[in-house]
Amino acid sequence: MKVKGLILICMLLMAGGFWSHPLHLSFTNLEYKTGASRWELTVKIFSDDFADALRLGNLQGIDTDSRPDSPEIVSLLIDWVGGQLKVWFDEREIPAGTWTLKGWKNKEAAVWMTFTFQEAMPVNQVRITNRLLLDLYPDQKNLFIFTMGQIQSSHEFNGKRTEAVITLNK
């Protein structure tokens, strides 16, 4: 009987592995929108990973299937993302409290969040700290693209590398 129980447990664990996706990945894009004179920060996270992160952060009131509608939930969401993803222009940190949630969609098993903020363009450098989901998954990778006019830069963040500096005036 013990062997049958052990086999059943192994089968259940293996079946659980087939349901989860094999890769833990997020995408973030920070782009200056010239026509609108504002910055747009778009974050894409797999829905199940995002739900796990919200549970871990005691933010169960956020439904990943629909856009948050209450100001309190939006504020909690901005605080959570802003705690994981930090942006500095030159030496000025861009506080998450200045971000506005402009877009939210659940598409292709992922949550897409778009935040906007008004801030003067950086002169010398942009510094990014990206720790999205790194506390949950040891294999987590966070891909990041920065676009400002003709300047484009891409970076990969993981457990060993959580910060990047983009030099603007070379």
C-alpha positions as CSV (number, residue, x, y, z in Angstrom):
1,M,0.0,0.0,0.0
2,K,2.9,2.4,0.7
3,V,4.3,1.9,-2.8
4,K,0.9,2.7,-4.4
5,G,0.6,5.8,-2.3
6,L,4.1,6.9,-3.2
7,I,3.4,6.3,-6.9
8,L,0.2,8.3,-6.7
9,I,2.0,11.2,-5.1
10,C,4.7,11.1,-7.7
11,M,2.1,11.1,-10.5
12,L,0.2,14.0,-9.0
13,L,3.5,16.0,-8.7
14,M,4.4,15.2,-12.3
15,A,0.9,16.2,-13.5
16,G,1.2,19.5,-11.7
17,G,4.4,20.2,-13.6
18,F,2.7,19.6,-16.9
19,W,0.1,22.3,-16.2
20,S,2.6,25.0,-15.3
21,H,4.5,26.8,-18.0
22,P,8.2,25.8,-18.3
23,L,9.5,29.4,-18.3
24,H,9.2,32.2,-15.8
25,L,9.5,35.4,-17.8
26,S,8.4,39.0,-17.6
27,F,8.6,41.8,-20.2
28,T,8.9,45.5,-19.5
29,N,9.0,48.3,-21.9
30,L,9.8,51.9,-20.9
31,E,9.3,54.3,-23.8
32,Y,9.1,58.1,-24.2
33,K,5.9,59.0,-26.2
34,T,7.0,62.2,-28.0
35,G,3.5,63.1,-29.3
36,A,2.0,62.8,-25.8
37,S,5.1,64.2,-23.9
38,R,4.9,61.4,-21.4
39,W,6.6,58.1,-20.4
40,E,4.8,54.8,-20.9
41,L,5.8,51.8,-18.8
42,T,4.3,48.5,-20.0
43,V,4.7,45.3,-17.9
44,K,3.7,41.8,-19.1
45,I,3.7,39.0,-16.6
46,F,2.2,35.5,-17.0
47,S,-1.2,35.5,-15.3
48,D,-0.5,32.5,-13.0
49,D,2.9,33.9,-11.9
50,F,1.3,37.3,-11.2
51,A,-1.5,35.6,-9.2
52,D,1.2,33.8,-7.2
53,A,3.0,37.0,-6.5
54,L,-0.1,38.8,-5.4
55,R,-0.9,36.0,-3.0
56,L,2.6,36.1,-1.6
57,G,2.3,39.8,-1.2
58,N,-1.1,39.5,0.5
59,L,-2.8,41.4,-2.3
60,Q,-5.6,38.9,-2.9
61,G,-8.1,41.6,-3.7
62,I,-6.7,42.1,-7.2
63,D,-8.4,40.0,-9.9
64,T,-5.9,39.3,-12.7
65,D,-8.7,38.7,-15.2
66,S,-10.1,42.2,-15.1
67,R,-8.8,45.8,-14.7
68,P,-8.8,47.0,-11.1
69,D,-11.6,49.5,-10.6
70,S,-11.2,50.9,-7.1
71,P,-8.6,53.5,-6.4
72,E,-7.4,51.5,-3.3
73,I,-6.7,48.4,-5.4
74,V,-5.0,50.5,-8.2
75,S,-2.8,52.1,-5.5
76,L,-1.9,48.7,-4.0
77,L,-1.0,47.5,-7.5
78,I,1.2,50.5,-8.3
79,D,2.9,50.2,-4.9
80,W,3.6,46.5,-5.6
81,V,5.0,47.0,-9.1
82,G,6.9,50.1,-8.0
83,G,8.5,48.1,-5.2
84,Q,9.7,45.5,-7.6
85,L,10.6,47.8,-10.5
86,K,12.4,51.1,-9.9
87,V,13.4,53.8,-12.4
88,W,15.9,56.6,-12.0
89,F,16.5,59.4,-14.5
90,D,20.0,60.7,-13.9
91,E,20.0,60.7,-10.1
92,R,16.2,61.3,-9.6
93,E,14.1,58.3,-8.6
94,I,10.8,58.3,-10.4
95,P,8.4,57.5,-7.5
96,A,5.7,54.9,-8.3
97,G,3.3,57.3,-6.7
98,T,3.5,59.5,-9.8
99,W,2.5,56.6,-12.1
100,T,-1.0,56.3,-13.5
101,L,-2.5,52.9,-14.5
102,K,-3.7,53.6,-18.1
103,G,-4.1,50.1,-19.5
104,W,-4.8,46.6,-18.3
105,K,-5.6,43.5,-20.3
106,N,-5.4,39.8,-19.8
107,K,-4.3,38.3,-23.1
108,E,-2.5,35.1,-24.1
109,A,-2.3,33.9,-20.5
110,A,-0.6,37.1,-19.4
111,V,-1.5,40.3,-17.7
112,W,-0.4,43.5,-19.5
113,M,-0.3,46.6,-17.4
114,T,0.5,50.0,-18.8
115,F,1.5,52.9,-16.5
116,T,2.2,56.5,-17.6
117,F,4.0,59.3,-15.9
118,Q,5.2,62.8,-16.7
119,E,8.9,63.4,-16.1
120,A,11.6,65.5,-17.9
121,M,13.8,63.4,-20.2
122,P,17.0,62.2,-18.6
123,V,20.3,63.8,-19.7
124,N,23.0,61.4,-18.8
125,Q,21.7,58.0,-17.7
126,V,18.7,55.9,-16.8
127,R,19.0,53.3,-14.1
128,I,16.6,50.4,-13.7
129,T,16.2,48.0,-10.9
130,N,14.0,45.0,-11.8
131,R,13.2,42.4,-9.2
132,L,9.8,41.3,-10.6
133,L,9.1,37.8,-9.3
134,L,12.7,37.1,-8.5
135,D,11.6,36.2,-4.9
136,L,9.3,33.5,-6.3
137,Y,11.1,31.7,-9.0
138,P,14.8,30.9,-9.1
139,D,14.7,30.7,-12.9
140,Q,12.9,34.0,-13.3
141,K,14.1,36.3,-16.1
142,N,12.9,39.8,-16.7
143,L,13.5,41.3,-20.1
144,F,13.5,45.1,-20.4
145,I,13.5,47.5,-23.4
146,F,14.1,51.2,-23.1
147,T,13.2,53.5,-26.0
148,M,13.8,57.3,-26.1
149,G,13.8,58.7,-29.6
150,Q,16.7,57.0,-31.5
151,I,18.1,55.5,-28.3
152,Q,17.1,51.8,-27.7
153,S,18.6,49.5,-25.1
154,S,17.6,46.0,-23.9
155,H,18.6,44.2,-20.8
156,E,18.0,40.9,-19.0
157,F,17.5,40.8,-15.3
158,N,17.7,37.6,-13.1
159,G,18.7,36.5,-9.6
160,K,22.3,37.6,-10.2
161,R,21.6,40.8,-12.1
162,T,18.9,43.1,-10.9
163,E,20.2,46.5,-12.0
164,A,21.2,48.1,-15.3
165,V,22.5,51.6,-16.1
166,I,21.8,53.0,-19.6
167,T,24.3,55.7,-20.5
168,L,22.7,58.3,-22.9
169,N,25.7,60.5,-23.8
170,K,28.5,58.3,-24.9
